[in-house]
Amino acid sequence: MKQVYFTAGPAEMYPTFEKHLQDAVAQQLGSISHRSQKFRDIYRFTVEQLRTLMNIHESHAILFTGSASEIWERVVLNCVEHESFHLVNGSFSKKFFEYAVSLKKYAHKQEKLFGEGFDYAEVEVPEYAEVICVTHNETSSGVQMREPDIHKLKRSNSKKIIAVDMVSSAPYPDLDFSVVDTAFFSVQKAFGLPAGLGVWIVNERCLAKAEKLQKHEDLTIGGHNTLPMLWKNFKNFETPATPNVIGIYLLGKIAEDLNNIGVDTVRKQTEEKYKLLNKFVETSQNFTPSVVEERHRSRTVIVANTKLPSGEVIAEIKKSNMIVGSGYGPYKDTQIRIANFPAVSLEQVETLIQVLKKIDD
Ligand SMILES: *Cc1c(COP(=O)(O)O)cnc(C)c1O
């Protein structure tokens, strides 16, 4: 029996995934050279579809890595000489901070309690921080930072680079890439694809910084996937190392499918489904929203406290062939997480809510 995955990544596959995968196999994409015109055409196509979908200007390159957490390291190595600054409001934003500490940078953080989010006005950016690292959607706690707040943060710190982790929300957030220097995601979240591909959107300012740092004698920007090397290859629609060709192909095809629906419609559908889930959680007997402030609640990963142990709730839902996630880390037993990605339909969300309602009774 097929399950519907409401997990936050790996997640439900996008409905057209299987067809595109069959096409990829029929085209023998697992065997083609990454120095061939066929590959360059695939890379170019995926870039074009992502530019349309997410309104990414020509000022930004679109680069491929192994994962999104790899990009945390790339951002720190390539864009931070001494100091970074991190808005920490959950486990993923904390890991981004910890990567910077491991790489021996002076990493500053402003931290919130689990379930609380940031507004622009309360953020205090350290004077010498070179990069501001924000997480649009904190997958562990279900907290979002709204796009206008991210844009204001950059506008009032225009000399600094802003890096946005949009791993578990892209393409939902409407980021303004005339403001945002760099952002990144991986494909096993809201794009509904198998894991194994990170996407790094990055502008010339970041490149210039990396080139400057590369000249320092007492500093390294790393050996693998340095920004100058990724960028140089990108200009030719190639990658330094052998890439996940099928992943890049599938991403282009799913982005095309989303473009055919239209990103505005995709966003509207996400909001509709969010409203149903949020309303249910707000009025439930067993569940309560884990994020108190509505404006900070993620639209793509709904986190709810549960009075019944999460294991019981998850097992009950599973009887109806639906999989929801447990809470993250220490919240494993007391919370559930429901991904609201484009791969799950309004009807599937309604079915899930029916089952959750039965648990409530
Ligand atoms: C999943 C996730 C990551 C890590 O992505 P990987 O592809 O597993 O490296 C980073 N940030 C956020 C917010 C995530 O949800």
PDB file of C-alpha atoms in Angstrom, residues 102-292:
ATOM      1  CA  SER A 102      34.319  24.585  13.525  1.00  0.00           C
ATOM      2  CA  LEU A 103      35.880  26.546  10.697  1.00  0.00           C
ATOM      3  CA  LYS A 104      37.477  28.783  13.329  1.00  0.00           C
ATOM      4  CA  LYS A 105      35.579  31.965  12.548  1.00  0.00           C
ATOM      5  CA  TYR A 106      34.401  34.415  15.182  1.00  0.00           C
ATOM      6  CA  ALA A 107      30.803  33.313  14.922  1.00  0.00           C
ATOM      7  CA  HIS A 108      28.273  35.508  16.727  1.00  0.00           C
ATOM      8  CA  LYS A 109      24.716  34.421  17.351  1.00  0.00           C
ATOM      9  CA  GLN A 110      21.466  35.897  18.511  1.00  0.00           C
ATOM     10  CA  GLU A 111      19.349  33.069  19.854  1.00  0.00           C
ATOM     11  CA  LYS A 112      15.645  32.509  20.484  1.00  0.00           C
ATOM     12  CA  LEU A 113      13.842  29.958  22.597  1.00  0.00           C
ATOM     13  CA  PHE A 114      12.599  26.957  20.623  1.00  0.00           C
ATOM     14  CA  GLY A 115       9.347  27.977  18.897  1.00  0.00           C
ATOM     15  CA  GLU A 116      10.075  31.703  18.805  1.00  0.00           C
ATOM     16  CA  GLY A 117      10.961  33.632  15.670  1.00  0.00           C
ATOM     17  CA  PHE A 118      12.783  36.832  14.730  1.00  0.00           C
ATOM     18  CA  ASP A 119      11.373  40.182  13.672  1.00  0.00           C
ATOM     19  CA  TYR A 120      13.611  42.657  11.932  1.00  0.00           C
ATOM     20  CA  ALA A 121      13.442  45.330  14.621  1.00  0.00           C
ATOM     21  CA  GLU A 122      14.940  43.186  17.393  1.00  0.00           C
ATOM     22  CA  VAL A 123      17.962  41.966  15.458  1.00  0.00           C
ATOM     23  CA  GLU A 124      21.257  43.466  16.606  1.00  0.00           C
ATOM     24  CA  VAL A 125      23.952  42.870  14.043  1.00  0.00           C
ATOM     25  CA  PRO A 126      27.524  42.952  15.392  1.00  0.00           C
ATOM     26  CA  GLU A 127      29.524  45.745  13.824  1.00  0.00           C
ATOM     27  CA  TYR A 128      32.273  43.617  12.327  1.00  0.00           C
ATOM     28  CA  ALA A 129      30.170  40.696  11.123  1.00  0.00           C
ATOM     29  CA  GLU A 130      30.807  40.179   7.415  1.00  0.00           C
ATOM     30  CA  VAL A 131      27.942  37.798   6.707  1.00  0.00           C
ATOM     31  CA  ILE A 132      24.456  37.694   8.244  1.00  0.00           C
ATOM     32  CA  CYS A 133      23.116  34.121   8.202  1.00  0.00           C
ATOM     33  CA  VAL A 134      19.354  33.722   8.465  1.00  0.00           C
ATOM     34  CA  THR A 135      17.100  30.716   8.156  1.00  0.00           C
ATOM     35  CA  HIS A 136      13.879  31.491   6.340  1.00  0.00           C
ATOM     36  CA  ASN A 137      12.255  28.290   7.548  1.00  0.00           C
ATOM     37  CA  GLU A 138      13.555  26.527  10.645  1.00  0.00           C
ATOM     38  CA  THR A 139      12.536  22.928   9.988  1.00  0.00           C
ATOM     39  CA  SER A 140      13.044  21.752  13.577  1.00  0.00           C
ATOM     40  CA  SER A 141      10.772  24.277  15.307  1.00  0.00           C
ATOM     41  CA  GLY A 142       8.425  25.301  12.479  1.00  0.00           C
ATOM     42  CA  VAL A 143       9.400  28.961  12.692  1.00  0.00           C
ATOM     43  CA  GLN A 144       9.689  31.257   9.693  1.00  0.00           C
ATOM     44  CA  MET A 145      11.319  34.647   9.249  1.00  0.00           C
ATOM     45  CA  ARG A 146       9.167  36.665   6.913  1.00  0.00           C
ATOM     46  CA  GLU A 147      10.740  37.877   3.664  1.00  0.00           C
ATOM     47  CA  PRO A 148      10.167  41.628   4.294  1.00  0.00           C
ATOM     48  CA  ASP A 149      12.079  41.273   7.580  1.00  0.00           C
ATOM     49  CA  ILE A 150      14.951  39.537   5.782  1.00  0.00           C
ATOM     50  CA  HIS A 151      15.032  42.286   3.138  1.00  0.00           C
ATOM     51  CA  LYS A 152      15.005  45.053   5.763  1.00  0.00           C
ATOM     52  CA  LEU A 153      17.829  43.370   7.624  1.00  0.00           C
ATOM     53  CA  LYS A 154      19.977  43.461   4.510  1.00  0.00           C
ATOM     54  CA  ARG A 155      18.959  47.005   3.524  1.00  0.00           C
ATOM     55  CA  SER A 156      19.999  48.356   6.917  1.00  0.00           C
ATOM     56  CA  ASN A 157      23.296  46.453   6.709  1.00  0.00           C
ATOM     57  CA  SER A 158      24.013  46.934   3.051  1.00  0.00           C
ATOM     58  CA  LYS A 159      27.796  46.529   3.401  1.00  0.00           C
ATOM     59  CA  LYS A 160      27.362  43.009   4.756  1.00  0.00           C
ATOM     60  CA  ILE A 161      26.522  39.869   2.813  1.00  0.00           C
ATOM     61  CA  ILE A 162      23.203  38.222   3.665  1.00  0.00           C
ATOM     62  CA  ALA A 163      22.894  34.442   3.328  1.00  0.00           C
ATOM     63  CA  VAL A 164      19.451  32.827   3.471  1.00  0.00           C
ATOM     64  CA  ASP A 165      18.878  29.164   4.250  1.00  0.00           C
ATOM     65  CA  MET A 166      15.627  28.434   2.402  1.00  0.00           C
ATOM     66  CA  VAL A 167      16.134  24.681   2.418  1.00  0.00           C
ATOM     67  CA  SER A 168      12.702  23.606   3.639  1.00  0.00           C
ATOM     68  CA  SER A 169      10.635  26.335   2.012  1.00  0.00           C
ATOM     69  CA  ALA A 170      11.995  27.077  -1.498  1.00  0.00           C
ATOM     70  CA  PRO A 171      10.307  27.923  -3.835  1.00  0.00           C
ATOM     71  CA  TYR A 172       7.660  29.311  -1.463  1.00  0.00           C
ATOM     72  CA  PRO A 173       9.445  32.431  -0.125  1.00  0.00           C
ATOM     73  CA  ASP A 174       9.332  35.451  -2.410  1.00  0.00           C
ATOM     74  CA  LEU A 175      12.914  36.566  -1.908  1.00  0.00           C
ATOM     75  CA  ASP A 176      14.088  39.694  -3.684  1.00  0.00           C
ATOM     76  CA  PHE A 177      17.377  38.730  -5.305  1.00  0.00           C
ATOM     77  CA  SER A 178      18.258  42.362  -5.918  1.00  0.00           C
ATOM     78  CA  VAL A 179      18.645  42.419  -2.113  1.00  0.00           C
ATOM     79  CA  VAL A 180      19.655  38.885  -1.112  1.00  0.00           C
ATOM     80  CA  ASP A 181      23.280  38.022  -1.902  1.00  0.00           C
ATOM     81  CA  THR A 182      23.069  34.294  -1.493  1.00  0.00           C
ATOM     82  CA  ALA A 183      20.437  31.652  -0.719  1.00  0.00           C
ATOM     83  CA  PHE A 184      20.338  27.885  -0.926  1.00  0.00           C
ATOM     84  CA  PHE A 185      18.181  24.799  -0.698  1.00  0.00           C
ATOM     85  CA  SER A 186      18.220  21.060  -1.250  1.00  0.00           C
ATOM     86  CA  VAL A 187      15.777  19.098  -3.365  1.00  0.00           C
ATOM     87  CA  GLN A 188      14.412  16.501  -0.910  1.00  0.00           C
ATOM     88  CA  LYS A 189      12.234  19.068   0.828  1.00  0.00           C
ATOM     89  CA  ALA A 190       9.707  21.238  -1.003  1.00  0.00           C
ATOM     90  CA  PHE A 191      10.743  20.160  -4.509  1.00  0.00           C
ATOM     91  CA  GLY A 192       9.655  16.580  -3.785  1.00  0.00           C
ATOM     92  CA  LEU A 193      12.748  14.820  -5.154  1.00  0.00           C
ATOM     93  CA  PRO A 194      15.191  12.234  -3.778  1.00  0.00           C
ATOM     94  CA  ALA A 195      18.068  13.681  -1.728  1.00  0.00           C
ATOM     95  CA  GLY A 196      21.552  14.230  -3.070  1.00  0.00           C
ATOM     96  CA  LEU A 197      21.625  17.699  -4.581  1.00  0.00           C
ATOM     97  CA  GLY A 198      22.208  21.131  -3.063  1.00  0.00           C
ATOM     98  CA  VAL A 199      21.420  24.331  -4.973  1.00  0.00           C
ATOM     99  CA  TRP A 200      23.469  27.446  -4.277  1.00  0.00           C
ATOM    100  CA  ILE A 201      22.207  30.794  -5.586  1.00  0.00           C
ATOM    101  CA  VAL A 202      25.016  33.304  -5.235  1.00  0.00           C
ATOM    102  CA  ASN A 203      25.949  36.746  -6.561  1.00  0.00           C
ATOM    103  CA  GLU A 204      29.138  38.392  -7.776  1.00  0.00           C
ATOM    104  CA  ARG A 205      29.689  40.097  -4.466  1.00  0.00           C
ATOM    105  CA  CYS A 206      30.186  36.732  -2.814  1.00  0.00           C
ATOM    106  CA  LEU A 207      32.468  35.693  -5.674  1.00  0.00           C
ATOM    107  CA  ALA A 208      34.569  38.822  -5.259  1.00  0.00           C
ATOM    108  CA  LYS A 209      34.879  38.145  -1.543  1.00  0.00           C
ATOM    109  CA  ALA A 210      35.983  34.547  -2.175  1.00  0.00           C
ATOM    110  CA  GLU A 211      38.570  35.703  -4.712  1.00  0.00           C
ATOM    111  CA  LYS A 212      39.895  38.199  -2.204  1.00  0.00           C
ATOM    112  CA  LEU A 213      40.107  35.593   0.570  1.00  0.00           C
ATOM    113  CA  GLN A 214      41.787  33.125  -1.776  1.00  0.00           C
ATOM    114  CA  LYS A 215      44.757  35.503  -2.069  1.00  0.00           C
ATOM    115  CA  HIS A 216      45.357  35.511   1.701  1.00  0.00           C
ATOM    116  CA  GLU A 217      48.348  33.444   2.718  1.00  0.00           C
ATOM    117  CA  ASP A 218      46.996  32.493   6.149  1.00  0.00           C
ATOM    118  CA  LEU A 219      43.460  31.560   5.086  1.00  0.00           C
ATOM    119  CA  THR A 220      41.817  28.810   3.066  1.00  0.00           C
ATOM    120  CA  ILE A 221      38.551  28.820   1.156  1.00  0.00           C
ATOM    121  CA  GLY A 222      38.780  25.022   1.015  1.00  0.00           C
ATOM    122  CA  GLY A 223      39.753  22.556  -1.642  1.00  0.00           C
ATOM    123  CA  HIS A 224      36.403  21.123  -2.704  1.00  0.00           C
ATOM    124  CA  ASN A 225      33.793  23.154  -4.601  1.00  0.00           C
ATOM    125  CA  THR A 226      35.359  26.555  -3.955  1.00  0.00           C
ATOM    126  CA  LEU A 227      33.142  29.386  -5.133  1.00  0.00           C
ATOM    127  CA  PRO A 228      35.586  30.626  -7.815  1.00  0.00           C
ATOM    128  CA  MET A 229      35.886  27.080  -9.198  1.00  0.00           C
ATOM    129  CA  LEU A 230      32.124  26.421  -9.140  1.00  0.00           C
ATOM    130  CA  TRP A 231      31.513  29.800 -10.797  1.00  0.00           C
ATOM    131  CA  LYS A 232      34.097  29.258 -13.522  1.00  0.00           C
ATOM    132  CA  ASN A 233      32.509  25.925 -14.397  1.00  0.00           C
ATOM    133  CA  PHE A 234      28.994  27.375 -14.195  1.00  0.00           C
ATOM    134  CA  LYS A 235      29.822  29.875 -16.940  1.00  0.00           C
ATOM    135  CA  ASN A 236      30.116  26.856 -19.187  1.00  0.00           C
ATOM    136  CA  PHE A 237      27.159  25.033 -17.538  1.00  0.00           C
ATOM    137  CA  GLU A 238      29.487  22.498 -16.030  1.00  0.00           C
ATOM    138  CA  THR A 239      30.534  21.479 -12.518  1.00  0.00           C
ATOM    139  CA  PRO A 240      34.059  20.899 -11.113  1.00  0.00           C
ATOM    140  CA  ALA A 241      33.267  17.352  -9.888  1.00  0.00           C
ATOM    141  CA  THR A 242      30.979  14.754 -11.448  1.00  0.00           C
ATOM    142  CA  PRO A 243      27.536  15.999 -10.485  1.00  0.00           C
ATOM    143  CA  ASN A 244      24.194  14.367  -9.729  1.00  0.00           C
ATOM    144  CA  VAL A 245      23.107  14.581 -13.365  1.00  0.00           C
ATOM    145  CA  ILE A 246      19.760  12.872 -12.837  1.00  0.00           C
ATOM    146  CA  GLY A 247      19.037  15.085  -9.824  1.00  0.00           C
ATOM    147  CA  ILE A 248      19.768  18.218 -11.855  1.00  0.00           C
ATOM    148  CA  TYR A 249      17.574  16.938 -14.698  1.00  0.00           C
ATOM    149  CA  LEU A 250      14.682  16.111 -12.356  1.00  0.00           C
ATOM    150  CA  LEU A 251      14.928  19.489 -10.627  1.00  0.00           C
ATOM    151  CA  GLY A 252      14.614  21.252 -13.987  1.00  0.00           C
ATOM    152  CA  LYS A 253      11.571  19.173 -14.872  1.00  0.00           C
ATOM    153  CA  ILE A 254       9.805  19.730 -11.524  1.00  0.00           C
ATOM    154  CA  ALA A 255      10.602  23.461 -11.713  1.00  0.00           C
ATOM    155  CA  GLU A 256       9.075  23.466 -15.206  1.00  0.00           C
ATOM    156  CA  ASP A 257       5.950  21.734 -13.863  1.00  0.00           C
ATOM    157  CA  LEU A 258       5.687  24.337 -11.104  1.00  0.00           C
ATOM    158  CA  ASN A 259       6.173  27.119 -13.659  1.00  0.00           C
ATOM    159  CA  ASN A 260       3.316  25.667 -15.693  1.00  0.00           C
ATOM    160  CA  ILE A 261       1.088  26.011 -12.640  1.00  0.00           C
ATOM    161  CA  GLY A 262       2.628  29.419 -11.929  1.00  0.00           C
ATOM    162  CA  VAL A 263       4.556  30.295  -8.805  1.00  0.00           C
ATOM    163  CA  ASP A 264       1.793  32.625  -7.579  1.00  0.00           C
ATOM    164  CA  THR A 265      -0.677  29.750  -7.701  1.00  0.00           C
ATOM    165  CA  VAL A 266       1.805  27.389  -6.043  1.00  0.00           C
ATOM    166  CA  ARG A 267       2.206  29.910  -3.211  1.00  0.00           C
ATOM    167  CA  LYS A 268      -1.539  30.418  -2.927  1.00  0.00           C
ATOM    168  CA  GLN A 269      -2.101  26.660  -2.715  1.00  0.00           C
ATOM    169  CA  THR A 270       0.549  26.428   0.011  1.00  0.00           C
ATOM    170  CA  GLU A 271      -1.228  29.166   1.984  1.00  0.00           C
ATOM    171  CA  GLU A 272      -4.642  27.523   1.560  1.00  0.00           C
ATOM    172  CA  LYS A 273      -3.365  24.205   2.881  1.00  0.00           C
ATOM    173  CA  TYR A 274      -1.505  25.981   5.696  1.00  0.00           C
ATOM    174  CA  LYS A 275      -4.687  27.770   6.770  1.00  0.00           C
ATOM    175  CA  LEU A 276      -6.597  24.497   7.053  1.00  0.00           C
ATOM    176  CA  LEU A 277      -3.844  22.804   9.041  1.00  0.00           C
ATOM    177  CA  ASN A 278      -3.267  25.830  11.242  1.00  0.00           C
ATOM    178  CA  LYS A 279      -6.971  26.250  11.978  1.00  0.00           C
ATOM    179  CA  PHE A 280      -7.264  22.594  12.894  1.00  0.00           C
ATOM    180  CA  VAL A 281      -4.277  22.756  15.273  1.00  0.00           C
ATOM    181  CA  GLU A 282      -5.558  25.984  16.869  1.00  0.00           C
ATOM    182  CA  THR A 283      -8.979  24.508  17.630  1.00  0.00           C
ATOM    183  CA  SER A 284      -7.926  20.951  18.470  1.00  0.00           C
ATOM    184  CA  GLN A 285      -8.307  19.239  21.873  1.00  0.00           C
ATOM    185  CA  ASN A 286      -5.094  17.255  21.573  1.00  0.00           C
ATOM    186  CA  PHE A 287      -2.857  19.561  19.558  1.00  0.00           C
ATOM    187  CA  THR A 288      -1.694  23.145  20.068  1.00  0.00           C
ATOM    188  CA  PRO A 289       0.535  25.280  17.843  1.00  0.00           C
ATOM    189  CA  SER A 290       4.136  25.059  18.987  1.00  0.00           C
ATOM    190  CA  VAL A 291       4.883  28.506  17.564  1.00  0.00           C
ATOM    191  CA  VAL A 292       2.910  31.038  19.597  1.00  0.00           C
TER     192      VAL A 292
END
